[in-house]
């Protein structure tokens, strides 16, 4: 479990906030390259980085993170109106001796297998596992990751009369959180925009800003060297930005 700032309420409150960040075009391109070189996807690379972050914070090597799935596996459902969204629980077993490349390939294998069962309802999974429910937290996992890589042209939506459309980085603030932490990502104009949605009844915004900075540092480290050993990766290596700049230049 993650160390929290406040005593967890006996019943989940869903009070929350957001911390936004941006991955610049250069670093984004490096993430795309790592994904392509390993025959993976950007989601798999970001998900691997998040696993490292949680491993570093908790010391646990068996980590479950949730992610939504469209639930439109059949082509005939792509243009249907309706709520088909399902939730996948992705489980990763990390080893401290693994390097990032090894972890990414583990994640790729796990994710692809999970996609094969994406229509299996999450509620049925919880029933089959017979998990003891706690009113203070979500079952099975506390952290979710979401990547929105839909291909659309914002200007087309802006022409809809009577609607106000906000770009991802211009969104209005929503004071709610379904999970302890949700890491949102969106690709836009060659950059990756991120946002951490957090439960404000258990985390301070200062703590979430630390999560953000450490996550970005992990991205910089693995972008410079994907053979970095997980156990040797330091979260607060202040030299990483300088190393990245030297690498780029």
PDB file of C-alpha atoms in Angstrom:
ATOM      1  CA  UNK A   1       0.000   0.000   0.000  1.00  0.00           C
ATOM      2  CA  UNK A   2       1.058   3.580  -0.608  1.00  0.00           C
ATOM      3  CA  UNK A   3       1.836   5.697   2.427  1.00  0.00           C
ATOM      4  CA  UNK A   4      -0.952   8.256   2.797  1.00  0.00           C
ATOM      5  CA  UNK A   5      -1.019  11.677   4.444  1.00  0.00           C
ATOM      6  CA  UNK A   6      -4.314  11.400   6.330  1.00  0.00           C
ATOM      7  CA  UNK A   7      -6.209   8.642   8.083  1.00  0.00           C
ATOM      8  CA  UNK A   8      -8.316   6.875   5.482  1.00  0.00           C
ATOM      9  CA  UNK A   9     -12.027   7.587   6.073  1.00  0.00           C
ATOM     10  CA  UNK A  10     -14.105   4.575   7.097  1.00  0.00           C
ATOM     11  CA  UNK A  11     -16.183   5.084   3.958  1.00  0.00           C
ATOM     12  CA  UNK A  12     -14.782   6.236   0.639  1.00  0.00           C
ATOM     13  CA  UNK A  13     -15.660   9.880   0.011  1.00  0.00           C
ATOM     14  CA  UNK A  14     -14.689  10.456  -3.649  1.00  0.00           C
ATOM     15  CA  UNK A  15     -13.364  13.942  -2.794  1.00  0.00           C
ATOM     16  CA  UNK A  16     -10.496  14.784  -5.105  1.00  0.00           C
ATOM     17  CA  UNK A  17      -8.278  17.115  -7.050  1.00  0.00           C
ATOM     18  CA  UNK A  18      -5.882  17.189 -10.010  1.00  0.00           C
ATOM     19  CA  UNK A  19      -2.190  17.810 -10.596  1.00  0.00           C
ATOM     20  CA  UNK A  20      -1.373  18.431 -14.259  1.00  0.00           C
ATOM     21  CA  UNK A  21       1.898  18.013 -16.119  1.00  0.00           C
ATOM     22  CA  UNK A  22       3.284  17.828 -19.630  1.00  0.00           C
ATOM     23  CA  UNK A  23       5.869  15.615 -21.316  1.00  0.00           C
ATOM     24  CA  UNK A  24       7.587  17.720 -23.953  1.00  0.00           C
ATOM     25  CA  UNK A  25       7.847  16.701 -27.612  1.00  0.00           C
ATOM     26  CA  UNK A  26      11.463  15.531 -27.379  1.00  0.00           C
ATOM     27  CA  UNK A  27      10.855  13.232 -24.424  1.00  0.00           C
ATOM     28  CA  UNK A  28       7.538  12.096 -25.911  1.00  0.00           C
ATOM     29  CA  UNK A  29       9.349  11.075 -29.097  1.00  0.00           C
ATOM     30  CA  UNK A  30      11.837   9.092 -27.041  1.00  0.00           C
ATOM     31  CA  UNK A  31       8.944   7.237 -25.372  1.00  0.00           C
ATOM     32  CA  UNK A  32       7.409   6.492 -28.761  1.00  0.00           C
ATOM     33  CA  UNK A  33      10.759   5.134 -29.964  1.00  0.00           C
ATOM     34  CA  UNK A  34      11.146   2.855 -26.933  1.00  0.00           C
ATOM     35  CA  UNK A  35       7.629   1.545 -27.525  1.00  0.00           C
ATOM     36  CA  UNK A  36       8.274   0.879 -31.209  1.00  0.00           C
ATOM     37  CA  UNK A  37      11.701  -0.684 -30.647  1.00  0.00           C
ATOM     38  CA  UNK A  38      10.104  -3.193 -28.271  1.00  0.00           C
ATOM     39  CA  UNK A  39       7.053  -3.824 -30.480  1.00  0.00           C
ATOM     40  CA  UNK A  40       4.854  -2.325 -27.801  1.00  0.00           C
ATOM     41  CA  UNK A  41       2.582   0.673 -27.391  1.00  0.00           C
ATOM     42  CA  UNK A  42       2.842   3.998 -25.616  1.00  0.00           C
ATOM     43  CA  UNK A  43       0.322   2.721 -23.062  1.00  0.00           C
ATOM     44  CA  UNK A  44       2.582  -0.222 -22.214  1.00  0.00           C
ATOM     45  CA  UNK A  45       5.595   2.064 -21.758  1.00  0.00           C
ATOM     46  CA  UNK A  46       3.748   4.519 -19.498  1.00  0.00           C
ATOM     47  CA  UNK A  47       2.208   1.632 -17.576  1.00  0.00           C
ATOM     48  CA  UNK A  48       5.672   0.135 -17.029  1.00  0.00           C
ATOM     49  CA  UNK A  49       6.927   3.461 -15.657  1.00  0.00           C
ATOM     50  CA  UNK A  50       3.968   3.629 -13.282  1.00  0.00           C
ATOM     51  CA  UNK A  51       4.738   0.118 -12.044  1.00  0.00           C
ATOM     52  CA  UNK A  52       8.265   1.229 -11.209  1.00  0.00           C
ATOM     53  CA  UNK A  53       6.949   4.263  -9.334  1.00  0.00           C
ATOM     54  CA  UNK A  54       4.612   2.142  -7.191  1.00  0.00           C
ATOM     55  CA  UNK A  55       7.319  -0.461  -6.631  1.00  0.00           C
ATOM     56  CA  UNK A  56       9.722   2.206  -5.415  1.00  0.00           C
ATOM     57  CA  UNK A  57       7.141   3.679  -3.044  1.00  0.00           C
ATOM     58  CA  UNK A  58       5.737   0.453  -1.611  1.00  0.00           C
ATOM     59  CA  UNK A  59       8.529  -2.114  -1.940  1.00  0.00           C
ATOM     60  CA  UNK A  60       5.922  -4.532  -3.282  1.00  0.00           C
ATOM     61  CA  UNK A  61       6.748  -6.509  -6.411  1.00  0.00           C
ATOM     62  CA  UNK A  62       3.228  -7.827  -7.038  1.00  0.00           C
ATOM     63  CA  UNK A  63       1.255  -4.831  -8.306  1.00  0.00           C
ATOM     64  CA  UNK A  64      -2.271  -4.542  -9.706  1.00  0.00           C
ATOM     65  CA  UNK A  65      -3.302  -1.438 -11.642  1.00  0.00           C
ATOM     66  CA  UNK A  66      -6.674  -0.876 -13.269  1.00  0.00           C
ATOM     67  CA  UNK A  67      -7.366   0.499 -16.724  1.00  0.00           C
ATOM     68  CA  UNK A  68     -10.548   1.065 -18.738  1.00  0.00           C
ATOM     69  CA  UNK A  69     -11.138  -0.790 -21.983  1.00  0.00           C
ATOM     70  CA  UNK A  70     -13.528   0.316 -24.730  1.00  0.00           C
ATOM     71  CA  UNK A  71     -15.486  -2.949 -24.830  1.00  0.00           C
ATOM     72  CA  UNK A  72     -16.061  -2.605 -28.583  1.00  0.00           C
ATOM     73  CA  UNK A  73     -14.020  -5.595 -29.685  1.00  0.00           C
ATOM     74  CA  UNK A  74     -16.348  -6.408 -32.585  1.00  0.00           C
ATOM     75  CA  UNK A  75     -16.181  -3.993 -35.573  1.00  0.00           C
ATOM     76  CA  UNK A  76     -19.984  -3.735 -35.681  1.00  0.00           C
ATOM     77  CA  UNK A  77     -19.929  -2.053 -32.266  1.00  0.00           C
ATOM     78  CA  UNK A  78     -17.487   0.741 -33.165  1.00  0.00           C
ATOM     79  CA  UNK A  79     -20.163   3.224 -34.249  1.00  0.00           C
ATOM     80  CA  UNK A  80     -22.810   2.146 -31.768  1.00  0.00           C
ATOM     81  CA  UNK A  81     -24.064   4.608 -29.150  1.00  0.00           C
ATOM     82  CA  UNK A  82     -23.977   3.155 -25.671  1.00  0.00           C
ATOM     83  CA  UNK A  83     -21.841   2.399 -22.647  1.00  0.00           C
ATOM     84  CA  UNK A  84     -19.623  -0.597 -23.423  1.00  0.00           C
ATOM     85  CA  UNK A  85     -16.732   0.415 -21.163  1.00  0.00           C
ATOM     86  CA  UNK A  86     -15.183  -2.323 -19.035  1.00  0.00           C
ATOM     87  CA  UNK A  87     -12.314  -2.358 -16.523  1.00  0.00           C
ATOM     88  CA  UNK A  88      -9.188  -4.511 -16.730  1.00  0.00           C
ATOM     89  CA  UNK A  89      -7.086  -5.358 -13.688  1.00  0.00           C
ATOM     90  CA  UNK A  90      -3.494  -5.650 -14.920  1.00  0.00           C
ATOM     91  CA  UNK A  91      -1.116  -7.547 -12.654  1.00  0.00           C
ATOM     92  CA  UNK A  92       2.659  -7.220 -12.857  1.00  0.00           C
ATOM     93  CA  UNK A  93       5.352  -9.116 -10.974  1.00  0.00           C
ATOM     94  CA  UNK A  94       8.506  -7.039 -10.827  1.00  0.00           C
ATOM     95  CA  UNK A  95      11.987  -8.244  -9.951  1.00  0.00           C
ATOM     96  CA  UNK A  96      14.538  -5.784  -8.645  1.00  0.00           C
ATOM     97  CA  UNK A  97      17.172  -7.315 -10.942  1.00  0.00           C
ATOM     98  CA  UNK A  98      15.033  -6.652 -14.038  1.00  0.00           C
ATOM     99  CA  UNK A  99      15.915  -3.786 -16.298  1.00  0.00           C
ATOM    100  CA  UNK A 100      13.288  -1.571 -17.904  1.00  0.00           C
ATOM    101  CA  UNK A 101      13.406  -3.416 -21.217  1.00  0.00           C
ATOM    102  CA  UNK A 102      12.679  -6.714 -19.443  1.00  0.00           C
ATOM    103  CA  UNK A 103       9.827  -5.145 -17.496  1.00  0.00           C
ATOM    104  CA  UNK A 104       8.328  -3.621 -20.634  1.00  0.00           C
ATOM    105  CA  UNK A 105       8.276  -7.011 -22.340  1.00  0.00           C
ATOM    106  CA  UNK A 106       6.608  -8.551 -19.280  1.00  0.00           C
ATOM    107  CA  UNK A 107       4.016  -5.803 -19.348  1.00  0.00           C
ATOM    108  CA  UNK A 108       3.464  -6.294 -23.075  1.00  0.00           C
ATOM    109  CA  UNK A 109       2.779  -9.995 -22.584  1.00  0.00           C
ATOM    110  CA  UNK A 110       0.412  -9.408 -19.658  1.00  0.00           C
ATOM    111  CA  UNK A 111      -1.471  -6.611 -21.409  1.00  0.00           C
ATOM    112  CA  UNK A 112      -1.993  -8.554 -24.629  1.00  0.00           C
ATOM    113  CA  UNK A 113      -3.326 -11.534 -22.674  1.00  0.00           C
ATOM    114  CA  UNK A 114      -5.671  -9.229 -20.763  1.00  0.00           C
ATOM    115  CA  UNK A 115      -6.995  -7.779 -24.028  1.00  0.00           C
ATOM    116  CA  UNK A 116      -8.047 -11.292 -25.050  1.00  0.00           C
ATOM    117  CA  UNK A 117     -10.480 -11.313 -22.107  1.00  0.00           C
ATOM    118  CA  UNK A 118     -11.608  -7.699 -22.254  1.00  0.00           C
ATOM    119  CA  UNK A 119     -15.307  -8.551 -22.534  1.00  0.00           C
ATOM    120  CA  UNK A 120     -15.254 -10.438 -19.221  1.00  0.00           C
ATOM    121  CA  UNK A 121     -17.209  -8.089 -16.905  1.00  0.00           C
ATOM    122  CA  UNK A 122     -15.174  -6.643 -14.059  1.00  0.00           C
ATOM    123  CA  UNK A 123     -18.061  -7.154 -11.617  1.00  0.00           C
ATOM    124  CA  UNK A 124     -18.103 -10.865 -12.476  1.00  0.00           C
ATOM    125  CA  UNK A 125     -14.362 -11.028 -11.811  1.00  0.00           C
ATOM    126  CA  UNK A 126     -14.860  -9.563  -8.332  1.00  0.00           C
ATOM    127  CA  UNK A 127     -17.631 -12.058  -7.601  1.00  0.00           C
ATOM    128  CA  UNK A 128     -15.540 -14.990  -8.803  1.00  0.00           C
ATOM    129  CA  UNK A 129     -12.536 -13.879  -6.728  1.00  0.00           C
ATOM    130  CA  UNK A 130     -14.799 -13.500  -3.685  1.00  0.00           C
ATOM    131  CA  UNK A 131     -12.815 -10.521  -2.442  1.00  0.00           C
ATOM    132  CA  UNK A 132     -13.628  -9.077   0.965  1.00  0.00           C
ATOM    133  CA  UNK A 133     -15.029  -5.625   0.298  1.00  0.00           C
ATOM    134  CA  UNK A 134     -13.952  -2.538   2.239  1.00  0.00           C
ATOM    135  CA  UNK A 135     -16.137   0.560   2.325  1.00  0.00           C
ATOM    136  CA  UNK A 136     -13.007   2.706   2.572  1.00  0.00           C
ATOM    137  CA  UNK A 137     -11.474   1.779  -0.798  1.00  0.00           C
ATOM    138  CA  UNK A 138     -12.081   0.279  -4.205  1.00  0.00           C
ATOM    139  CA  UNK A 139     -11.774  -3.505  -4.538  1.00  0.00           C
ATOM    140  CA  UNK A 140      -8.727  -5.148  -6.143  1.00  0.00           C
ATOM    141  CA  UNK A 141      -6.742  -1.982  -6.931  1.00  0.00           C
ATOM    142  CA  UNK A 142      -6.284   1.606  -5.711  1.00  0.00           C
ATOM    143  CA  UNK A 143      -4.510   3.052  -8.771  1.00  0.00           C
ATOM    144  CA  UNK A 144      -5.749   3.378 -12.342  1.00  0.00           C
ATOM    145  CA  UNK A 145      -4.078   4.437 -15.582  1.00  0.00           C
ATOM    146  CA  UNK A 146      -5.910   5.920 -18.577  1.00  0.00           C
ATOM    147  CA  UNK A 147      -4.488   6.796 -21.994  1.00  0.00           C
ATOM    148  CA  UNK A 148      -6.723   8.717 -24.375  1.00  0.00           C
ATOM    149  CA  UNK A 149      -5.267   8.389 -27.854  1.00  0.00           C
ATOM    150  CA  UNK A 150      -8.444   8.909 -29.861  1.00  0.00           C
ATOM    151  CA  UNK A 151      -7.768  10.450 -33.244  1.00  0.00           C
ATOM    152  CA  UNK A 152     -10.014  13.468 -33.681  1.00  0.00           C
ATOM    153  CA  UNK A 153      -9.897  17.047 -34.883  1.00  0.00           C
ATOM    154  CA  UNK A 154     -10.872  19.435 -32.114  1.00  0.00           C
ATOM    155  CA  UNK A 155     -11.965  22.141 -34.567  1.00  0.00           C
ATOM    156  CA  UNK A 156     -14.749  19.859 -35.839  1.00  0.00           C
ATOM    157  CA  UNK A 157     -16.252  19.678 -32.363  1.00  0.00           C
ATOM    158  CA  UNK A 158     -15.900  23.400 -31.809  1.00  0.00           C
ATOM    159  CA  UNK A 159     -18.506  23.994 -34.491  1.00  0.00           C
ATOM    160  CA  UNK A 160     -21.279  22.264 -32.509  1.00  0.00           C
ATOM    161  CA  UNK A 161     -23.754  24.975 -31.536  1.00  0.00           C
ATOM    162  CA  UNK A 162     -24.467  25.435 -27.856  1.00  0.00           C
ATOM    163  CA  UNK A 163     -21.533  23.374 -26.602  1.00  0.00           C
ATOM    164  CA  UNK A 164     -18.323  24.521 -24.940  1.00  0.00           C
ATOM    165  CA  UNK A 165     -15.381  22.305 -25.835  1.00  0.00           C
ATOM    166  CA  UNK A 166     -12.214  22.335 -23.726  1.00  0.00           C
ATOM    167  CA  UNK A 167      -8.860  20.924 -24.765  1.00  0.00           C
ATOM    168  CA  UNK A 168      -7.385  18.421 -22.322  1.00  0.00           C
ATOM    169  CA  UNK A 169      -4.988  20.932 -20.756  1.00  0.00           C
ATOM    170  CA  UNK A 170      -7.743  23.562 -20.513  1.00  0.00           C
ATOM    171  CA  UNK A 171     -10.324  21.380 -18.761  1.00  0.00           C
ATOM    172  CA  UNK A 172     -12.339  22.657 -15.851  1.00  0.00           C
ATOM    173  CA  UNK A 173     -11.547  21.340 -12.375  1.00  0.00           C
ATOM    174  CA  UNK A 174     -13.614  18.448 -11.050  1.00  0.00           C
ATOM    175  CA  UNK A 175     -13.460  17.918  -7.307  1.00  0.00           C
ATOM    176  CA  UNK A 176     -13.938  14.159  -7.313  1.00  0.00           C
ATOM    177  CA  UNK A 177     -11.827  10.988  -7.406  1.00  0.00           C
ATOM    178  CA  UNK A 178     -13.061   7.436  -7.893  1.00  0.00           C
ATOM    179  CA  UNK A 179      -9.738   5.860  -6.895  1.00  0.00           C
ATOM    180  CA  UNK A 180      -6.830   6.785  -4.639  1.00  0.00           C
ATOM    181  CA  UNK A 181      -4.859   7.802  -7.737  1.00  0.00           C
ATOM    182  CA  UNK A 182      -5.672   7.882 -11.442  1.00  0.00           C
ATOM    183  CA  UNK A 183      -2.972   8.741 -13.954  1.00  0.00           C
ATOM    184  CA  UNK A 184      -4.528  10.266 -17.084  1.00  0.00           C
ATOM    185  CA  UNK A 185      -2.584  10.716 -20.322  1.00  0.00           C
ATOM    186  CA  UNK A 186      -3.504  12.251 -23.660  1.00  0.00           C
ATOM    187  CA  UNK A 187      -1.536  12.597 -26.894  1.00  0.00           C
ATOM    188  CA  UNK A 188      -1.861  15.983 -28.573  1.00  0.00           C
ATOM    189  CA  UNK A 189       0.309  17.653 -31.245  1.00  0.00           C
ATOM    190  CA  UNK A 190       3.322  15.435 -30.636  1.00  0.00           C
ATOM    191  CA  UNK A 191       3.260  15.940 -26.868  1.00  0.00           C
ATOM    192  CA  UNK A 192       1.879  13.880 -24.010  1.00  0.00           C
ATOM    193  CA  UNK A 193      -0.271  15.683 -21.470  1.00  0.00           C
ATOM    194  CA  UNK A 194      -0.741  14.088 -18.078  1.00  0.00           C
ATOM    195  CA  UNK A 195      -2.872  14.595 -15.021  1.00  0.00           C
ATOM    196  CA  UNK A 196      -2.967  12.843 -11.656  1.00  0.00           C
ATOM    197  CA  UNK A 197      -6.426  12.665 -10.129  1.00  0.00           C
ATOM    198  CA  UNK A 198      -6.090  12.035  -6.394  1.00  0.00           C
ATOM    199  CA  UNK A 199      -8.307  11.451  -3.380  1.00  0.00           C
ATOM    200  CA  UNK A 200      -7.849  14.654  -1.407  1.00  0.00           C
ATOM    201  CA  UNK A 201      -9.012  13.020   1.838  1.00  0.00           C
ATOM    202  CA  UNK A 202      -5.919  10.822   1.952  1.00  0.00           C
ATOM    203  CA  UNK A 203      -3.287  12.761  -0.034  1.00  0.00           C
ATOM    204  CA  UNK A 204      -1.961  16.300   0.175  1.00  0.00           C
ATOM    205  CA  UNK A 205      -1.424  18.121  -3.107  1.00  0.00           C
ATOM    206  CA  UNK A 206       2.273  18.466  -2.175  1.00  0.00           C
ATOM    207  CA  UNK A 207       2.549  14.667  -2.008  1.00  0.00           C
ATOM    208  CA  UNK A 208       0.920  14.260  -5.410  1.00  0.00           C
ATOM    209  CA  UNK A 209       3.338  16.812  -6.847  1.00  0.00           C
ATOM    210  CA  UNK A 210       6.137  14.562  -5.578  1.00  0.00           C
ATOM    211  CA  UNK A 211       4.477  11.608  -7.333  1.00  0.00           C
ATOM    212  CA  UNK A 212       4.446  13.680 -10.513  1.00  0.00           C
ATOM    213  CA  UNK A 213       8.093  14.700 -10.271  1.00  0.00           C
ATOM    214  CA  UNK A 214       9.267  11.175  -9.476  1.00  0.00           C
ATOM    215  CA  UNK A 215       7.208   9.728 -12.326  1.00  0.00           C
ATOM    216  CA  UNK A 216       8.711  12.221 -14.779  1.00  0.00           C
ATOM    217  CA  UNK A 217      12.170  11.387 -13.488  1.00  0.00           C
ATOM    218  CA  UNK A 218      11.565   7.677 -14.145  1.00  0.00           C
ATOM    219  CA  UNK A 219      10.560   8.545 -17.703  1.00  0.00           C
ATOM    220  CA  UNK A 220      13.760  10.546 -18.197  1.00  0.00           C
ATOM    221  CA  UNK A 221      15.932   7.737 -16.808  1.00  0.00           C
ATOM    222  CA  UNK A 222      14.474   4.945 -18.944  1.00  0.00           C
ATOM    223  CA  UNK A 223      14.411   7.188 -22.016  1.00  0.00           C
ATOM    224  CA  UNK A 224      18.158   7.676 -21.668  1.00  0.00           C
ATOM    225  CA  UNK A 225      18.839   3.981 -21.048  1.00  0.00           C
ATOM    226  CA  UNK A 226      16.169   1.278 -21.247  1.00  0.00           C
ATOM    227  CA  UNK A 227      18.642  -1.240 -19.782  1.00  0.00           C
ATOM    228  CA  UNK A 228      18.557   0.619 -16.443  1.00  0.00           C
ATOM    229  CA  UNK A 229      18.188  -1.884 -13.590  1.00  0.00           C
ATOM    230  CA  UNK A 230      15.024  -1.167 -11.607  1.00  0.00           C
ATOM    231  CA  UNK A 231      16.713  -1.530  -8.208  1.00  0.00           C
ATOM    232  CA  UNK A 232      19.381   1.006  -9.199  1.00  0.00           C
ATOM    233  CA  UNK A 233      16.960   3.633 -10.488  1.00  0.00           C
ATOM    234  CA  UNK A 234      16.898   6.620  -8.147  1.00  0.00           C
ATOM    235  CA  UNK A 235      13.701   8.657  -7.964  1.00  0.00           C
ATOM    236  CA  UNK A 236      15.289  11.919  -6.910  1.00  0.00           C
ATOM    237  CA  UNK A 237      18.333  12.020  -9.163  1.00  0.00           C
ATOM    238  CA  UNK A 238      18.439  15.743  -9.820  1.00  0.00           C
ATOM    239  CA  UNK A 239      21.057  15.243 -12.513  1.00  0.00           C
ATOM    240  CA  UNK A 240      18.653  13.476 -14.876  1.00  0.00           C
ATOM    241  CA  UNK A 241      17.393  16.665 -16.538  1.00  0.00           C
ATOM    242  CA  UNK A 242      20.954  17.767 -17.219  1.00  0.00           C
ATOM    243  CA  UNK A 243      21.843  14.283 -18.520  1.00  0.00           C
ATOM    244  CA  UNK A 244      18.829  14.344 -20.822  1.00  0.00           C
ATOM    245  CA  UNK A 245      19.745  17.769 -22.163  1.00  0.00           C
ATOM    246  CA  UNK A 246      23.313  16.618 -22.804  1.00  0.00           C
ATOM    247  CA  UNK A 247      21.987  13.502 -24.552  1.00  0.00           C
ATOM    248  CA  UNK A 248      19.692  15.559 -26.794  1.00  0.00           C
ATOM    249  CA  UNK A 249      22.369  18.103 -27.609  1.00  0.00           C
TER     250      UNK A 249
END
